[in-house]
Every structure is written in structure tokens, then in C-alpha cells.
CSV table of C-alpha atoms in Angstrom, one decimal:
chain,number,residue,atom,x,y,z
A,127,MET,CA,8.9,-77.1,-30.6
A,128,SER,CA,11.8,-76.6,-28.1
A,129,LYS,CA,11.0,-76.1,-24.5
A,130,PRO,CA,11.7,-72.5,-23.3
A,131,HIS,CA,13.6,-71.6,-20.2
A,132,VAL,CA,11.1,-70.3,-17.7
A,133,SER,CA,12.4,-68.5,-14.6
A,134,SER,CA,10.1,-67.9,-11.6
A,135,ALA,CA,9.4,-65.9,-8.5
A,136,VAL,CA,6.9,-65.9,-5.6
A,137,MET,CA,5.5,-62.5,-4.6
A,138,THR,CA,5.3,-62.2,-0.8
A,139,HIS,CA,5.1,-60.1,2.3
A,140,PRO,CA,7.1,-60.7,5.5
A,141,VAL,CA,3.9,-61.8,7.3
A,142,ARG,CA,3.6,-64.7,4.8
A,143,LEU,CA,7.3,-65.4,4.3
A,144,GLY,CA,7.1,-69.0,5.7
A,145,GLN,CA,4.2,-69.8,3.5
A,146,ALA,CA,6.0,-68.4,0.5
A,147,LYS,CA,9.1,-70.4,1.2
A,148,ASP,CA,7.2,-73.6,1.5
A,149,LEU,CA,5.4,-72.9,-1.8
A,150,ALA,CA,8.7,-72.1,-3.6
A,151,ALA,CA,10.3,-75.2,-2.3
A,152,ARG,CA,7.5,-77.5,-3.3
A,153,LEU,CA,7.0,-76.1,-6.8
A,154,ARG,CA,10.8,-75.6,-7.4
A,155,LEU,CA,10.4,-71.9,-8.0
A,156,ASP,CA,13.6,-69.9,-8.3
A,157,ARG,CA,13.3,-67.0,-5.8
A,158,LEU,CA,11.2,-65.0,-3.5
A,159,ALA,CA,10.2,-61.4,-4.2
A,160,VAL,CA,9.5,-59.7,-0.8
A,161,ASP,CA,7.6,-56.4,-0.4
A,162,PRO,CA,10.4,-53.8,-0.3
A,163,ASP,CA,8.3,-51.5,2.0
A,164,PRO,CA,6.3,-53.9,4.2
A,165,ASP,CA,5.3,-51.2,6.7
A,166,GLY,CA,4.1,-48.8,3.9
A,167,PRO,CA,0.6,-48.5,2.5
A,168,PRO,CA,-0.6,-51.9,1.1
A,169,SER,CA,0.5,-52.2,-2.6
A,170,ALA,CA,0.6,-55.4,-4.6
A,171,LEU,CA,2.2,-53.5,-7.4
A,172,ARG,CA,5.2,-52.6,-5.3
A,173,THR,CA,6.0,-56.2,-4.8
A,174,ALA,CA,5.1,-57.2,-8.3
A,175,VAL,CA,7.8,-54.8,-9.7
A,176,VAL,CA,10.3,-56.7,-7.6
A,177,ALA,CA,9.0,-60.1,-8.8
A,178,TRP,CA,9.1,-59.2,-12.5
A,179,ALA,CA,12.6,-57.8,-12.1
A,180,ALA,CA,13.7,-61.2,-10.8
A,181,ALA,CA,13.6,-62.8,-14.3
A,182,ASP,CA,16.7,-64.7,-15.2
A,183,PRO,CA,18.6,-62.8,-17.9
A,184,GLU,CA,18.9,-66.1,-19.8
A,185,ALA,CA,15.2,-67.0,-19.5
A,186,ASP,CA,12.7,-66.8,-22.4
A,187,HIS,CA,9.7,-66.4,-20.0
A,188,HIS,CA,9.2,-65.5,-16.4
A,189,LEU,CA,6.4,-66.9,-14.1
A,190,VAL,CA,5.2,-64.9,-11.1
A,191,VAL,CA,2.9,-66.5,-8.5
A,192,GLN,CA,1.5,-65.0,-5.3
A,193,ASP,CA,2.1,-66.6,-2.0
A,194,ASP,CA,-1.6,-67.4,-1.2
A,195,VAL,CA,-2.1,-70.1,-3.9
A,196,ASP,CA,-2.0,-73.8,-4.2
A,197,ALA,CA,-0.8,-75.4,-7.4
A,198,PRO,CA,0.3,-78.9,-8.6
A,199,ASP,CA,3.9,-80.1,-8.5
A,200,GLU,CA,3.8,-80.2,-12.3
A,201,LEU,CA,3.2,-76.4,-12.5
A,202,LEU,CA,6.5,-75.5,-14.1
A,203,GLU,CA,6.3,-78.2,-16.8
A,204,ILE,CA,2.7,-77.2,-17.7
A,205,VAL,CA,3.7,-73.5,-17.9
A,206,ALA,CA,6.8,-74.3,-20.0
A,207,GLU,CA,4.8,-76.3,-22.5
A,208,ALA,CA,2.2,-73.6,-22.9
A,209,ALA,CA,4.9,-70.9,-23.3
A,210,ALA,CA,6.3,-73.0,-26.1
A,211,ARG,CA,2.9,-73.1,-27.8
A,212,PHE,CA,2.2,-69.4,-27.2
A,213,PRO,CA,5.7,-67.8,-27.1
A,214,ASP,CA,4.4,-64.2,-27.5
A,215,GLU,CA,1.4,-64.3,-25.2
A,216,ALA,CA,0.7,-63.3,-21.6
A,217,LEU,CA,-0.6,-66.5,-20.0
A,218,VAL,CA,-2.8,-66.4,-16.9
A,219,TYR,CA,-3.3,-69.6,-14.9
A,220,TYR,CA,-5.9,-68.5,-12.3
A,221,THR,CA,-9.2,-66.7,-12.9
A,222,ASN,CA,-11.6,-65.5,-10.2
A,223,TRP,CA,-15.0,-67.4,-10.2
A,224,HIS,CA,-17.0,-64.2,-9.7
A,225,ALA,CA,-15.4,-61.8,-12.2
A,226,ARG,CA,-16.2,-61.1,-15.9
A,227,ASN,CA,-13.1,-62.9,-16.9
A,228,GLY,CA,-14.3,-65.8,-14.8
A,229,ALA,CA,-17.6,-65.8,-16.7
A,230,ALA,CA,-15.6,-65.7,-20.0
A,231,ALA,CA,-13.7,-68.8,-18.9
A,232,ARG,CA,-16.8,-70.6,-17.7
A,233,LEU,CA,-18.4,-69.9,-21.1
A,234,ALA,CA,-15.3,-71.1,-22.9
A,235,ALA,CA,-15.2,-74.3,-20.8
A,236,LEU,CA,-18.8,-75.1,-21.8
A,237,ALA,CA,-17.9,-74.4,-25.4
A,238,GLY,CA,-15.0,-76.8,-25.2
A,239,ALA,CA,-12.2,-74.3,-25.4
A,240,SER,CA,-9.0,-74.5,-23.2
A,241,TRP,CA,-8.0,-70.9,-23.5
A,242,VAL,CA,-10.0,-67.7,-23.8
A,243,ARG,CA,-8.9,-64.1,-24.5
A,244,ALA,CA,-9.3,-61.9,-21.4
A,245,VAL,CA,-11.8,-59.0,-21.6
A,246,PRO,CA,-10.2,-55.5,-21.8
A,247,ASP,CA,-12.6,-53.8,-19.3
A,248,GLU,CA,-11.6,-55.7,-16.1
A,249,PHE,CA,-8.5,-56.4,-14.1
A,250,THR,CA,-6.2,-59.2,-15.2
A,251,PRO,CA,-6.1,-61.8,-12.4
A,252,SER,CA,-2.4,-61.9,-11.3
A,253,LEU,CA,-2.2,-64.8,-8.9
A,254,ALA,CA,-0.2,-66.8,-11.5
A,255,VAL,CA,1.0,-65.1,-14.7
A,256,CYS,CA,3.7,-66.1,-17.2
A,257,LEU,CA,5.2,-63.4,-19.5
A,258,PRO,CA,7.8,-63.4,-22.2
A,259,THR,CA,10.8,-61.8,-20.6
A,260,ALA,CA,10.7,-58.9,-23.0
A,261,THR,CA,7.1,-58.3,-22.0
A,262,ALA,CA,8.0,-58.6,-18.3
A,263,ALA,CA,10.7,-55.9,-18.8
A,264,ALA,CA,8.2,-53.6,-20.6
A,265,PHE,CA,5.6,-54.0,-17.9
A,266,ARG,CA,8.2,-53.3,-15.2
A,267,ALA,CA,9.2,-50.1,-17.0
A,268,PHE,CA,5.5,-49.2,-17.5
A,269,ALA,CA,4.7,-49.8,-13.8
A,270,ARG,CA,7.7,-47.8,-12.5
A,271,GLY,CA,6.4,-44.6,-10.9
A,272,SER,CA,2.7,-45.5,-11.2
A,273,ASP,CA,0.3,-44.4,-8.5
A,274,GLU,CA,-1.7,-47.6,-8.9
A,275,ARG,CA,-1.3,-50.1,-6.1
A,276,HIS,CA,-3.1,-53.1,-7.7
A,277,ASP,CA,-0.9,-55.0,-10.2
A,278,ASP,CA,-4.0,-56.7,-11.7
A,279,GLU,CA,-5.5,-53.4,-12.6
A,280,LEU,CA,-2.3,-52.1,-14.1
A,281,PHE,CA,-1.8,-55.3,-16.1
A,282,SER,CA,-5.0,-54.5,-18.0
A,283,VAL,CA,-4.0,-50.9,-18.7
A,284,PHE,CA,-0.7,-52.2,-20.0
A,285,PHE,CA,-2.2,-55.0,-22.1
A,286,ARG,CA,-4.8,-52.6,-23.6
A,287,GLY,CA,-2.0,-50.3,-24.6
A,288,CYS,CA,-0.3,-53.2,-26.3
A,289,GLY,CA,-3.5,-54.0,-28.2
A,290,ARG,CA,-3.9,-57.5,-26.9
A,291,MET,CA,-5.1,-58.9,-23.6
A,292,GLY,CA,-3.7,-62.0,-22.0
A,293,LEU,CA,-4.9,-65.6,-22.6
A,294,LEU,CA,-6.7,-67.1,-19.7
A,295,ALA,CA,-6.2,-70.8,-19.0
A,296,VAL,CA,-9.7,-72.2,-18.8
A,297,PRO,CA,-8.8,-75.2,-16.7
A,298,ASN,CA,-7.4,-73.5,-13.6
A,299,ILE,CA,-4.4,-75.4,-12.2
A,300,VAL,CA,-3.8,-72.7,-9.6
A,301,GLU,CA,-6.2,-72.1,-6.7
A,302,HIS,CA,-6.5,-69.2,-4.3
A,303,ILE,CA,-6.3,-70.2,-0.6
A,304,GLY,CA,-7.7,-68.3,2.3
A,305,THR,CA,-9.8,-65.2,2.5
A,306,SER,CA,-7.4,-62.7,4.0
A,307,SER,CA,-6.0,-60.0,1.8
A,308,ILE,CA,-2.9,-57.8,2.4
A,309,ASN,CA,-4.1,-55.6,-0.5
A,310,GLY,CA,-7.6,-55.0,0.7
A,311,HIS,CA,-9.8,-57.6,-1.1
A,312,ALA,CA,-11.1,-59.4,2.0
A,313,ALA,CA,-14.5,-57.8,1.6
A,314,GLN,CA,-14.9,-60.0,-1.6
A,315,GLY,CA,-15.2,-63.0,0.7
A,316,ILE,CA,-14.4,-66.5,-0.5
A,317,ARG,CA,-12.5,-66.1,-3.8
A,318,LEU,CA,-11.8,-69.3,-5.7
A,319,ALA,CA,-10.9,-70.5,-9.2
A,320,VAL,CA,-13.7,-70.6,-11.8
A,321,CYS,CA,-12.7,-74.0,-13.2
A,322,PRO,CA,-10.4,-75.9,-10.8
A,323,THR,CA,-8.9,-78.8,-12.8
A,324,PRO,CA,-6.3,-81.4,-11.8
A,325,ALA,CA,-3.0,-81.4,-13.6
A,326,ALA,CA,-3.6,-84.7,-15.3
A,327,ASP,CA,-6.6,-83.2,-17.1
A,328,ALA,CA,-5.3,-79.7,-17.5
A,329,ALA,CA,-1.9,-80.6,-19.1
A,330,PRO,CA,-3.3,-82.1,-22.4
A,331,LEU,CA,-6.1,-79.5,-22.5
A,332,LEU,CA,-3.7,-76.6,-22.3
A,333,ALA,CA,-1.2,-78.2,-24.6
A,334,LYS,CA,-3.7,-79.1,-27.4
A,335,GLY,CA,-7.0,-77.5,-26.7
A,336,ARG,CA,-8.7,-74.7,-28.7
A,337,VAL,CA,-8.5,-71.0,-28.1
A,338,LEU,CA,-11.7,-68.9,-27.9
A,339,GLU,CA,-10.6,-65.5,-29.1
A,340,GLU,CA,-14.0,-63.7,-28.9
A,341,PRO,CA,-16.8,-65.2,-26.8
A,342,GLY,CA,-19.3,-62.5,-27.8
A,343,TRP,CA,-21.6,-61.1,-25.1
A,344,ILE,CA,-20.9,-62.7,-21.7
A,345,PRO,CA,-23.5,-63.4,-19.0
A,346,TYR,CA,-22.1,-63.0,-15.5
A,347,MET,CA,-23.4,-62.7,-11.9
A,348,ARG,CA,-22.4,-60.4,-9.1
A,349,TYR,CA,-24.0,-60.1,-5.6
A,350,GLY,CA,-26.8,-62.4,-6.5
A,351,GLU,CA,-27.9,-60.7,-9.7
A,352,GLY,CA,-27.4,-61.4,-13.4
A,353,TYR,CA,-25.6,-59.1,-15.8
A,354,ILE,CA,-24.3,-59.1,-19.4
A,355,ARG,CA,-21.0,-57.8,-20.6
A,356,LEU,CA,-21.7,-56.5,-24.1
A,357,VAL,CA,-19.3,-56.7,-27.0
A,358,GLY,CA,-17.3,-53.5,-27.3
A,359,GLN,CA,-18.5,-52.0,-24.1
A,360,GLU,CA,-14.9,-51.2,-23.2
A,361,HIS,CA,-15.3,-48.3,-25.7
A,362,GLY,CA,-18.0,-46.6,-23.5
A,363,PRO,CA,-17.4,-43.4,-21.6
A,364,ASP,CA,-16.6,-45.3,-18.4
A,365,GLY,CA,-14.1,-47.6,-20.1
A,366,GLY,CA,-16.7,-50.4,-19.9
A,367,ARG,CA,-16.4,-50.8,-16.2
A,368,GLY,CA,-20.2,-50.3,-15.7
A,369,HIS,CA,-22.6,-53.2,-15.2
A,370,HIS,CA,-25.6,-53.9,-17.4
A,371,ARG,CA,-28.5,-55.9,-15.9
A,372,TRP,CA,-29.5,-58.7,-18.2
A,373,ARG,CA,-33.0,-57.3,-18.9
A,374,GLU,CA,-31.6,-54.0,-20.1
A,375,ALA,CA,-28.8,-55.6,-22.1
A,376,LEU,CA,-30.9,-58.2,-23.9
A,377,PRO,CA,-31.9,-56.1,-26.9
A,378,ALA,CA,-28.2,-55.8,-27.9
A,379,THR,CA,-27.9,-59.6,-27.9
A,380,GLY,CA,-30.7,-60.5,-30.3
A,381,LEU,CA,-32.8,-62.1,-27.6
A,382,SER,CA,-35.8,-60.7,-25.8
A,383,VAL,CA,-37.2,-60.8,-22.3
A,384,GLU,CA,-40.2,-62.7,-23.7
A,385,THR,CA,-37.9,-65.4,-25.0
A,386,VAL,CA,-36.2,-65.8,-21.7
A,387,ARG,CA,-39.5,-65.8,-19.8
A,388,ALA,CA,-40.9,-68.4,-22.1
A,389,ALA,CA,-37.9,-70.6,-21.5
A,390,LEU,CA,-38.2,-70.2,-17.8
A,391,ASP,CA,-41.9,-71.0,-17.7
A,392,ALA,CA,-41.3,-74.1,-19.9
A,393,HIS,CA,-38.1,-75.5,-18.4
A,394,LEU,CA,-37.5,-74.3,-14.9
A,395,PRO,CA,-37.4,-77.4,-12.6
A,396,GLU,CA,-39.6,-76.3,-9.7
A,397,ARG,CA,-38.3,-78.8,-7.2
A,398,LEU,CA,-34.7,-77.8,-7.8
A,399,ALA,CA,-35.5,-74.1,-7.8
A,400,ALA,CA,-37.4,-74.5,-4.5
A,401,GLU,CA,-34.4,-76.4,-3.0
A,402,VAL,CA,-32.1,-73.6,-3.8
A,403,ALA,CA,-34.6,-71.0,-2.7
A,404,ARG,CA,-34.9,-72.5,0.7
A,405,THR,CA,-31.4,-71.3,1.6
A,406,PHE,CA,-30.9,-68.4,-0.8
A,407,GLY,CA,-34.4,-67.1,-1.7
A,408,ASP,CA,-36.6,-67.2,-4.8
A,409,SER,CA,-35.0,-64.3,-6.4
A,410,PHE,CA,-31.5,-65.8,-6.4
A,411,ALA,CA,-32.8,-69.1,-7.6
A,412,GLU,CA,-34.5,-67.5,-10.6
A,413,GLU,CA,-31.5,-65.2,-11.3
A,414,LEU,CA,-29.1,-68.2,-11.3
A,415,TRP,CA,-31.3,-70.1,-13.6
A,416,THR,CA,-31.7,-67.2,-16.0
A,417,HIS,CA,-27.9,-66.5,-15.9
A,418,CYS,CA,-27.1,-70.1,-16.8
A,419,LEU,CA,-29.8,-70.2,-19.5
A,420,LEU,CA,-28.0,-67.3,-21.2
A,421,LEU,CA,-24.6,-68.9,-20.5
A,422,GLY,CA,-25.8,-72.1,-22.2
A,423,ARG,CA,-27.0,-70.2,-25.2
A,424,GLN,CA,-23.7,-68.4,-25.7
A,425,ALA,CA,-21.6,-71.4,-25.1
A,426,ALA,CA,-23.5,-73.4,-27.7
A,427,HIS,CA,-23.1,-70.5,-30.1
A,428,ALA,CA,-19.3,-70.4,-29.4
A,429,ALA,CA,-19.0,-74.2,-29.7
A,430,ARG,CA,-20.5,-74.1,-33.2
A,431,ARG,CA,-18.0,-71.5,-34.3
A,432,LEU,CA,-15.1,-73.4,-32.8
A,433,GLY,CA,-16.1,-76.7,-34.4
A,434,PRO,CA,-15.2,-80.2,-33.1
A,435,PRO,CA,-12.3,-80.5,-30.7
A,436,PRO,CA,-8.9,-81.9,-31.9
A,437,ALA,CA,-8.7,-85.7,-31.9
A,438,ASP,CA,-5.8,-85.7,-29.4
A,439,VAL,CA,-7.8,-83.7,-26.7
A,440,PRO,CA,-9.2,-86.2,-24.3
A,441,ALA,CA,-13.0,-86.0,-24.4
A,442,ALA,CA,-13.3,-87.1,-20.8
A,443,ALA,CA,-11.1,-84.3,-19.6
A,444,LEU,CA,-13.1,-81.8,-21.6
A,445,ASP,CA,-16.3,-83.1,-20.0
A,446,ARG,CA,-14.8,-82.9,-16.5
A,447,MET,CA,-13.7,-79.3,-17.2
A,448,ARG,CA,-17.2,-78.4,-18.2
A,449,HIS,CA,-18.7,-79.8,-15.0
A,450,SER,CA,-16.1,-78.1,-12.9
A,451,ALA,CA,-17.0,-74.7,-14.5
A,452,VAL,CA,-20.7,-75.2,-14.0
A,453,ALA,CA,-20.3,-76.3,-10.3
A,454,THR,CA,-18.8,-72.9,-9.4
A,455,ALA,CA,-21.6,-70.8,-11.0
A,456,GLY,CA,-23.9,-70.9,-8.0
A,457,PRO,CA,-21.4,-70.2,-5.2
A,458,ALA,CA,-19.7,-67.5,-7.3
A,459,GLY,CA,-23.0,-65.8,-8.0
A,460,LEU,CA,-23.9,-65.4,-4.3
A,461,PRO,CA,-23.2,-62.2,-2.4
A,462,PRO,CA,-19.9,-62.6,-0.6
A,463,GLU,CA,-21.5,-62.7,2.8
A,464,ARG,CA,-23.7,-65.6,1.7
A,465,ARG,CA,-21.0,-67.8,0.2
A,466,PRO,CA,-20.1,-69.5,3.5
A,467,GLU,CA,-23.6,-70.9,3.6
A,468,ALA,CA,-23.0,-73.0,0.4
A,469,GLY,CA,-22.1,-76.4,1.8
A,470,PRO,CA,-22.0,-79.6,-0.2
A,471,ALA,CA,-25.8,-80.0,-0.4
A,472,GLU,CA,-26.4,-76.4,-1.4
A,473,VAL,CA,-23.7,-76.6,-4.1
A,474,ARG,CA,-25.2,-79.8,-5.5
A,475,ALA,CA,-28.6,-78.2,-5.7
A,476,MET,CA,-27.3,-75.1,-7.3
A,477,THR,CA,-25.2,-77.1,-9.8
A,478,ASP,CA,-28.2,-79.3,-10.8
A,479,LEU,CA,-30.3,-76.1,-11.2
A,480,ALA,CA,-27.5,-74.5,-13.3
A,481,TRP,CA,-27.2,-77.6,-15.6
A,482,SER,CA,-30.9,-77.6,-16.3
A,483,ALA,CA,-30.7,-74.0,-17.4
A,484,VAL,CA,-27.5,-74.5,-19.5
A,485,ARG,CA,-29.2,-77.3,-21.4
A,486,ALA,CA,-32.3,-75.2,-21.9
A,487,GLY,CA,-30.1,-72.4,-23.2
A,488,GLU,CA,-28.4,-74.7,-25.7
A,489,ARG,CA,-31.8,-75.0,-27.4
A,490,LEU,CA,-32.5,-71.3,-27.6
A,491,PRO,CA,-32.5,-69.9,-31.1
């Protein structure tokens, strides 16, 4: 398997030019792609078109990262190895902890998978994406003249048209930094990676780990409440963008509210739930536990379908990846305005509560 030539660019705006230069220098990225109309209406897509046009004509793949990220010094090597393994795929190295795709990645982590296929009814996170150069050129042509200003939204439209969504790296080696947003996302509050993983663990997982192509229905949380993304909901009249509360969606999953309630009555650790509830309320504590119960059930189901991990995938790295994914479930499930209240003690309590639910979910029929 020969190593492909990966060219690279950093998307930036003049107000972050110094930050972008430092990032490019540290990660040895090829060039900067600066917003061509910095005084115009905010548009990530406008800068993305410049970034994807910056591909080296001799390159096999092109990597574009945004300027408000942190990443390991080994980023290019890890990306090149994955591009060699998946030469025709769009590879996504950061996934938001509070999105449906984040929930898919969290489920995949618990199932022991290192990659998961993105869902078609949500934006494709675009903080760090590697495309084959032919795909990059096709996306650039597709984007030219679009009225959309969000590159992540247009990515999903483009991939849906191609018939295949991107692959999400489950261990996230790229992290979002800061809460400001040139493109208008500041209201989403603290936005972090779903499964932050050090390069030493991520490299073998991404090089050898399994791919979860279809996770089935996906439990996720938003603004303190639990939801379920149903299989095939992208074919609905709203393109699948609507949200289904878990109680209403359960009949389509084969589970019942009675089953969930019985598990909660039997296994909810009252002391942990009370500890979480002291800061965030009883309703949130119960919603988080129920969400993670359903997450554990689906992850166990996916793990059985995947089978045992390859022998050359480090078991300890897999275990640390799982713990990283569960540790973000609580903070990500909070309303944006409450996330700053999640200090180390609160995160520990939410994580312990989440694990108790995951383990109970693994025992659900």
C-alpha cells in the first residue's frame, strides 16, 4: 500500500490570520486559504472554495482544516495512512459532540469501531476533511454559484447526490478551540469533539480498526432532551431534519416505553442521579440516563454485528476510546447555556451515571 501525496490548506479569515499561520507552521500544512471577501456577509463556503482550489495538481488527496482547531503534530502522517486505506472516501477527522453524527460516532466507539458512515440528514462537520483530489474538484464545481454559506451543509447535499456520505473518524484527532464563530455558530456554545483521542491511540485505530457502515437507529441528545434518529428518516418530507423524541420513536425500534421504564426502575443509581440533578435538575439526570441506556443497547447490537476486533488493534486504545466517548455524553447533552457549569466534578458524576446506563442497556433484549 503506497503512501499517497496529500496536499493541504488552512481556511482562515484576516481576523485569525496569525492563528492560521501558527497552525500551518506547526502542522507543516502547505498553504493558507484566506476569505476572498472578508468584509462581505459571513460565508464559510466562500473560503472553502478557495481552500479546495488550493490542491496540488500532483496530489492524490487534499486536506482542508479550519483555523480554529488543535491537532497533533502527526496529523499529516495519520491522514496519509487513512487515505491509502480508503483512497476513494471523504474522510472527516472532527465530529461535534452534540450532533447526530456525533451520536453515531459515540455509538461506534462503544461498539469498538474506528470509523462510522455519516448520516445523510445532517451537516458534514468540516473542521478537518480530506478528499480525493477528483472529489475536491467536483465539490468545488458543485459549490460554485451556490447561495449556501455553510460549507458543512453543502457537503452533505453533495455527498447525498454522490450516493455515499463521508467516513467519520471515531477517535477525533482534531479538536475545536474557542467558542467564537465567524459564521454565526456562537449560539451553540462550547462545541468540542465527541471522542478526543491522542495520536498514539488514534493512529493504530484509524489504520486497522473496523468500519461501522450502518449503526441502525441512533439515540442522541439536544438541549437536555433525548431523541432518536430513525433508520431511513432522511426520506421523509423534511429530508429527515426533524427531531423525534425517544418516547415517540421507540415503537419503530422494537423497544417499548415499558421496557425502558422497567430498566430505569431497576438500575438507575439514585445517588449518582441525585448528584447530577443537584446541578442540572432531575429531568436532565433522567434524560441522560435514558439516552445512555438506549446508546448501550444499540452499541451492543452493533458490536455483535461487527464481531471481534482485529488482533492488531490495541485493546487498551479501544478501551480508552470508549471511555472518551462516554465522558462527553453528559456535557454534550446539556443546553448550550448550561455547558459552562460542567466542571470536573460535574463531568465525573455525569460520566459515572452514563456508564451505569450504558451497561444496563447492553443487557436489554
